[in-house]
Short mmCIF file of C-alpha atoms in Angstrom, two decimals:
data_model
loop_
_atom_site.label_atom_id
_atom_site.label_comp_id
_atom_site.label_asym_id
_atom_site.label_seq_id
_atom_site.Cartn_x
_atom_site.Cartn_y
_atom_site.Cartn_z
CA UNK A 1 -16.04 -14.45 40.28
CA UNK A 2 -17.73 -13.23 37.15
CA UNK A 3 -16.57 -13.20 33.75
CA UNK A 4 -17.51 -12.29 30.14
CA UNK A 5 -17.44 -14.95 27.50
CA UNK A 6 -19.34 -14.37 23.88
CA UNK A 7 -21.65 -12.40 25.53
CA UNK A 8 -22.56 -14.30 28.63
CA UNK A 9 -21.89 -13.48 32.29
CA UNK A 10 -20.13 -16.43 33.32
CA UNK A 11 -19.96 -17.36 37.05
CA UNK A 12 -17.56 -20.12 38.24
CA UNK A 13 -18.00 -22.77 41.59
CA UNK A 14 -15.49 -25.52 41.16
CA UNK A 15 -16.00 -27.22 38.55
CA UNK A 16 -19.75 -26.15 37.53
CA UNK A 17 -19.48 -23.22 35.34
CA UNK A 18 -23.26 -21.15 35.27
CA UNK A 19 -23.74 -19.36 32.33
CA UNK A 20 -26.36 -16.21 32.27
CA UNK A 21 -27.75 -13.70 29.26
CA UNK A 22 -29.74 -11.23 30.52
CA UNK A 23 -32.15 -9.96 27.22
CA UNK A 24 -33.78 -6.71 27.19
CA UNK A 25 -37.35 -7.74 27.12
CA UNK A 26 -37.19 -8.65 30.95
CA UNK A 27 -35.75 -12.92 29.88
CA UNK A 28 -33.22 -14.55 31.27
CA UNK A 29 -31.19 -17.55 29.90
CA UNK A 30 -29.34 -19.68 32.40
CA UNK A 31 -26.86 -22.88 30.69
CA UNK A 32 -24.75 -24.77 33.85
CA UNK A 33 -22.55 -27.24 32.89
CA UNK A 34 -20.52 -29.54 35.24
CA UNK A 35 -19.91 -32.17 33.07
CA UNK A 36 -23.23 -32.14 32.10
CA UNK A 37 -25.58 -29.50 31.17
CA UNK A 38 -29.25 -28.36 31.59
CA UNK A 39 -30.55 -24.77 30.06
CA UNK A 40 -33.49 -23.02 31.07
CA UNK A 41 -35.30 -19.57 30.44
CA UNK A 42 -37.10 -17.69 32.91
CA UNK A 43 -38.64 -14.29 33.87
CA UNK A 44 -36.50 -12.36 35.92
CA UNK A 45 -36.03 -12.58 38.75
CA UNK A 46 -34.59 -16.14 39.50
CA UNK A 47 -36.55 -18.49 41.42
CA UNK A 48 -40.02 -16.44 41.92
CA UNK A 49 -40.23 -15.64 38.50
CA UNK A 50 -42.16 -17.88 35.59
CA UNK A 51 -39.99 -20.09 34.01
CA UNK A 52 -40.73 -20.12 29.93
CA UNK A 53 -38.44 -23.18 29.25
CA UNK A 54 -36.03 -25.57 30.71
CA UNK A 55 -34.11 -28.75 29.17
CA UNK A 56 -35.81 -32.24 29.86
CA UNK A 57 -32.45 -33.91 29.95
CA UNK A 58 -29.32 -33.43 30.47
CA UNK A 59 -26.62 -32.70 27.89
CA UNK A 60 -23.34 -34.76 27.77
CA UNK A 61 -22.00 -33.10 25.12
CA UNK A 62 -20.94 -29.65 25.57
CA UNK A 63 -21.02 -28.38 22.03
CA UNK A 64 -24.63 -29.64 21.62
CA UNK A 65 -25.39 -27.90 25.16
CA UNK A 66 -23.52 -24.75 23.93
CA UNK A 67 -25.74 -25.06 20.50
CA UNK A 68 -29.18 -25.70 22.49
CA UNK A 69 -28.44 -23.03 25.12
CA UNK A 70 -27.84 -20.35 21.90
CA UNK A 71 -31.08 -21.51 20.19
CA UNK A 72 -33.17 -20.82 23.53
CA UNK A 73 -31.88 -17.66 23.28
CA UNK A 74 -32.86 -16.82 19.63
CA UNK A 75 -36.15 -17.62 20.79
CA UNK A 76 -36.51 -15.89 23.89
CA UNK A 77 -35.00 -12.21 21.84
CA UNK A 78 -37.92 -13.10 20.19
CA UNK A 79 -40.88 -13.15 22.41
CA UNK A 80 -42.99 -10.06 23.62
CA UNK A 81 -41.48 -8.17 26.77
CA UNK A 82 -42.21 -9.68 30.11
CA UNK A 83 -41.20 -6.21 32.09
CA UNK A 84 -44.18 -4.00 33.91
CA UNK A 85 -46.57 -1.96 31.23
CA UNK A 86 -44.36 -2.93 28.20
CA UNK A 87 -45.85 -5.63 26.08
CA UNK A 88 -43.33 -4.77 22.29
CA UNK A 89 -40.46 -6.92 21.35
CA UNK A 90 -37.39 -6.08 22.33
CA UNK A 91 -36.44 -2.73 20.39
CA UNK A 92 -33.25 -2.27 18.64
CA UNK A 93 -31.46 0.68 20.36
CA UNK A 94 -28.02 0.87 18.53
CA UNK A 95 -28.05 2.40 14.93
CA UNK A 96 -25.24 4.16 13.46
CA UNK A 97 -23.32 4.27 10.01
CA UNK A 98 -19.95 1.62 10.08
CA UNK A 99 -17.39 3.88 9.74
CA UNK A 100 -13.94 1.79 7.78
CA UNK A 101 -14.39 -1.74 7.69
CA UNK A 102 -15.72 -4.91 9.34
CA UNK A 103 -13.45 -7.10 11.17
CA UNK A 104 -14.16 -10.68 11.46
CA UNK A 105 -12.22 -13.24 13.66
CA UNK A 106 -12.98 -16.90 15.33
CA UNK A 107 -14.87 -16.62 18.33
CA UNK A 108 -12.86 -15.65 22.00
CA UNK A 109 -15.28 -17.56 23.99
CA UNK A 110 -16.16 -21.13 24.72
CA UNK A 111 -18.77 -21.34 21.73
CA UNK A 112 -18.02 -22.36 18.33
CA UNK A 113 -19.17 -18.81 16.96
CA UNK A 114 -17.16 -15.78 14.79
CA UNK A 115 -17.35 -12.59 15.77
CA UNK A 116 -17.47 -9.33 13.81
CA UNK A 117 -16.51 -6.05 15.12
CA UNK A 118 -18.08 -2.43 13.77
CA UNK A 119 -16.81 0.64 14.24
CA UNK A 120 -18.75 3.80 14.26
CA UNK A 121 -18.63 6.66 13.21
CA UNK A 122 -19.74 8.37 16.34
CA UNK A 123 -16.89 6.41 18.20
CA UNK A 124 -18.35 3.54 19.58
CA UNK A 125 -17.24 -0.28 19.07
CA UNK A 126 -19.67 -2.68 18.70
CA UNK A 127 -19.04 -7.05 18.50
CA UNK A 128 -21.50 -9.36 16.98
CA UNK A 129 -21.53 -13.01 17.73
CA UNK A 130 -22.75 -15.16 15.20
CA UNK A 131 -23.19 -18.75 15.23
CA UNK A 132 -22.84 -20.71 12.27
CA UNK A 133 -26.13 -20.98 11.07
CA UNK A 134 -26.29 -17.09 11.41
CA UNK A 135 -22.97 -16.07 9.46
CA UNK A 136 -23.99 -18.40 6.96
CA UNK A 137 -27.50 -16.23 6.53
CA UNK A 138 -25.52 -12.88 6.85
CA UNK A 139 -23.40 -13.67 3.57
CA UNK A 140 -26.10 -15.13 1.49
CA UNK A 141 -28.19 -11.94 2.95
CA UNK A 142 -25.29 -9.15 1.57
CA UNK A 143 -24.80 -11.30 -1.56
CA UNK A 144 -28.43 -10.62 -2.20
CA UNK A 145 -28.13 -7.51 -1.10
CA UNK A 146 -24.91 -6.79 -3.88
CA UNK A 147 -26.92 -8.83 -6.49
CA UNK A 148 -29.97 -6.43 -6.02
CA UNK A 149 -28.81 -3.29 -5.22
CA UNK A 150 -25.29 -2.48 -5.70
CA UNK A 151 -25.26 -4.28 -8.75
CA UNK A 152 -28.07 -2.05 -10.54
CA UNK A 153 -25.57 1.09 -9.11
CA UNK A 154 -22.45 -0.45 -11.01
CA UNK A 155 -25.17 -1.16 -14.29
CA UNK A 156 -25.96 2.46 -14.60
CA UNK A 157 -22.33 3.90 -14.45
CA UNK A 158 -21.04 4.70 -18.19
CA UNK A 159 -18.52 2.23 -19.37
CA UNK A 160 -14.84 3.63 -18.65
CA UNK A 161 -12.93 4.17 -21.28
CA UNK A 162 -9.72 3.15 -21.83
CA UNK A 163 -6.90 6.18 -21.41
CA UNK A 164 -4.64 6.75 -24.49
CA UNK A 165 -1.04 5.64 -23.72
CA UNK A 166 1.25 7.89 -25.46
CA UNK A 167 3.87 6.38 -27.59
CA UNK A 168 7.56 6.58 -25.52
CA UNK A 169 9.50 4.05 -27.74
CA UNK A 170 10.96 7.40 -29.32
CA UNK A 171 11.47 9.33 -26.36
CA UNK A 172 15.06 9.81 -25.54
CA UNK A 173 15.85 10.38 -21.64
CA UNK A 174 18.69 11.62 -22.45
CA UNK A 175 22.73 10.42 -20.72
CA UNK A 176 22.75 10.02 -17.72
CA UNK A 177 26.63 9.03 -16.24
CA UNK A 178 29.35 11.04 -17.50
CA UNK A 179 30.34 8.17 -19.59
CA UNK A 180 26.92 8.52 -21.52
CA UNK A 181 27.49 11.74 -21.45
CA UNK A 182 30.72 11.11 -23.86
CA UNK A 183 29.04 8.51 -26.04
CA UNK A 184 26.20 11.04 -26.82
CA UNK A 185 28.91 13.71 -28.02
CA UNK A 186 30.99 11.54 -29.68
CA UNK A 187 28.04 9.95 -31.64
CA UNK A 188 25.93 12.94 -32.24
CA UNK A 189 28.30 15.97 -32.57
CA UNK A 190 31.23 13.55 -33.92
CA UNK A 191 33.76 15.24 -30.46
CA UNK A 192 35.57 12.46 -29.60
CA UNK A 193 37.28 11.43 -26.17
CA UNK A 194 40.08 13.55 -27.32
CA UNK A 195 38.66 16.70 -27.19
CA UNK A 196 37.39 15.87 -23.47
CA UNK A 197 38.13 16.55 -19.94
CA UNK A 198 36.55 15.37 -17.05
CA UNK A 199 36.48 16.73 -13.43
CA UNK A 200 37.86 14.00 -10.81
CA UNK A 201 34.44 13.32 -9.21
CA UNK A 202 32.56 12.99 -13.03
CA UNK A 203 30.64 16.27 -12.17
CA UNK A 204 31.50 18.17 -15.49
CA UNK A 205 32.95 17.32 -18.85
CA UNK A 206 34.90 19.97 -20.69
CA UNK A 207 35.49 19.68 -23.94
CA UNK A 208 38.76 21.61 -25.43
CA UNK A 209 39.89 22.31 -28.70
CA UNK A 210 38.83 22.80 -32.42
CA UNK A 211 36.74 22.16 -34.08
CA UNK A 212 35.13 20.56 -31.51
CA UNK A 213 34.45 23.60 -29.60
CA UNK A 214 33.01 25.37 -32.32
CA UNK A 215 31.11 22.57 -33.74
CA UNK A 216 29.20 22.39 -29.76
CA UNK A 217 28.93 26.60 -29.98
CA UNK A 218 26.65 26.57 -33.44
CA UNK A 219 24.69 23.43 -32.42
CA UNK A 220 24.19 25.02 -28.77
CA UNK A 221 20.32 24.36 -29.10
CA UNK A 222 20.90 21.18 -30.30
CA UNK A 223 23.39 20.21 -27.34
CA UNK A 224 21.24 21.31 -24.66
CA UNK A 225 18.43 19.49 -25.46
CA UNK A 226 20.73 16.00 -26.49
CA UNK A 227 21.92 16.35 -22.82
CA UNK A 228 18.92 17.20 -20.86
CA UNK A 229 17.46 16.82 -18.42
CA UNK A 230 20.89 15.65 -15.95
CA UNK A 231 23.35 17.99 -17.57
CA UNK A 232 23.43 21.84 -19.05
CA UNK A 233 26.37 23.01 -21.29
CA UNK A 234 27.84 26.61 -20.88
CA UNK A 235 30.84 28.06 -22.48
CA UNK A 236 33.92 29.38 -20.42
CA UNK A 237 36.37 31.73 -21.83
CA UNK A 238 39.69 30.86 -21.64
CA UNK A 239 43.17 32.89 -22.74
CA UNK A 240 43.18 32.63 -25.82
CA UNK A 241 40.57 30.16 -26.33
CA UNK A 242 36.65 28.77 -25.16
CA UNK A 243 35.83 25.56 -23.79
CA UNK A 244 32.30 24.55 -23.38
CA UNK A 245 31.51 22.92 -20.13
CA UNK A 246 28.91 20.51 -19.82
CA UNK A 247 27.14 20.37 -15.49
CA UNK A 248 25.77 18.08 -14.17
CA UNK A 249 22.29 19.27 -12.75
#
């Protein structure tokens, strides 16, 4: 049975596990490991093709057969195309713009490796596996690449300038509780607590009475804008008498 692991089809047979990359310029890269481990290269297909390379030992350690199997392949990607009438390197066929960002996790395979993971903008998903060696490269690569470039962008942008920040200290919000509410009449329009009503649920204040009444009537502009924004004043005519009634909005 067949498996995928970091890239490689992975076939095992008790307890030898064959490991095979398949490149596109016609190589093939075959690790087994059964305690020990042996790597070779060849020309498709197996057995009647040429073989390019092959281990002259055996490895005992399997993170240093892991490492020598993933440097064979770096340098069979990189040799001319063994298939019928082609003779380039292998070509890259997958370019698109990276649409959000890059995810990066630990590698889900056997090998000591990271993988990132690019989404496109034309929908497809695409996983890199990089060893260390190769991540290591990648950042010192885009730090270059943000020294260089990105850099000389963020050079030529005018400075920003700093936004003014109004002056609140002076800004009155005006009561908000019904209990505010009294301490702002009492204070500013001199109607004290004797002059007031309040509804059950603290909805409305009504102030009764003279002069208090009249004193809230000639100062009307003044009121509203003492109690704004969370309450409005109106006056209600009574028999005999007005009230002004202050709402909560």
């Amino acid at each position: 049975m067949s498996e995928q692991i970091a890239g490689w089809a992975l076939s095992r047979h008790g307890d030898q596990e064959d490991y095979r990359k398949r490149l596109a310029n016609g190589v093939t890269v075959h690790a087994r490991w059964d305690g020990t481990g042996t790597v070779e290269a060849y020309v498709e297909p197996s057995g009647i093709g040429r073989t390019i390379t092959s281990s002259h030992k055996e490895f005992r350690d399997k993170e240093a057969f892991f490492t020598a199997a993933r440097l064979v392949v770096d340098m069979a990607a990189n040799l001319p195309s063994f298939r019928t009438g082609a003779e380039t390197h292998a070509v890259h066929a997958l370019t698109g713009e990276v649409a959000g960002s890059v995810a990066a996790a630990p590698g889900s395979g056997a090998l000591p490796d990271a993988e990132l993971t690019f989404t496109l903008t034309d929908g497809r998903a695409i996983t890199l596996v990089l060893g260390e060696d190769q991540a290591h490269d990648l950042a010192s690569s885009i730090h270059s690449l943000d020294k260089h470039v990105w850099s000389e962008q963020r050079e030529e942008r005018p400075p920003a300038t700093e936004a003014e920040v109004p002056d609140v200290s002076e800004v009155d919000a005006g009561p908000d509780t019904a209990h505010e509410l009294m301490t702002v009449l009492e204070q500013r329009f001199g109607v004290t607590q004797d002059f007031m009503l309040a509804h059950v649920d603290w909805s409305a204040v009504v102030v009764v009475g003279e002069p208090a009444v009249s004193t809230l009537l000639d100062r009307a502009d003044e009121l509203a804008e003492a109690v704004a924004p969370r309450w409005f004043p109106g006056a209600t005519e009574r028999p005999g008498e007005y009230w002004v009634v202050l709402y909560r909005a």
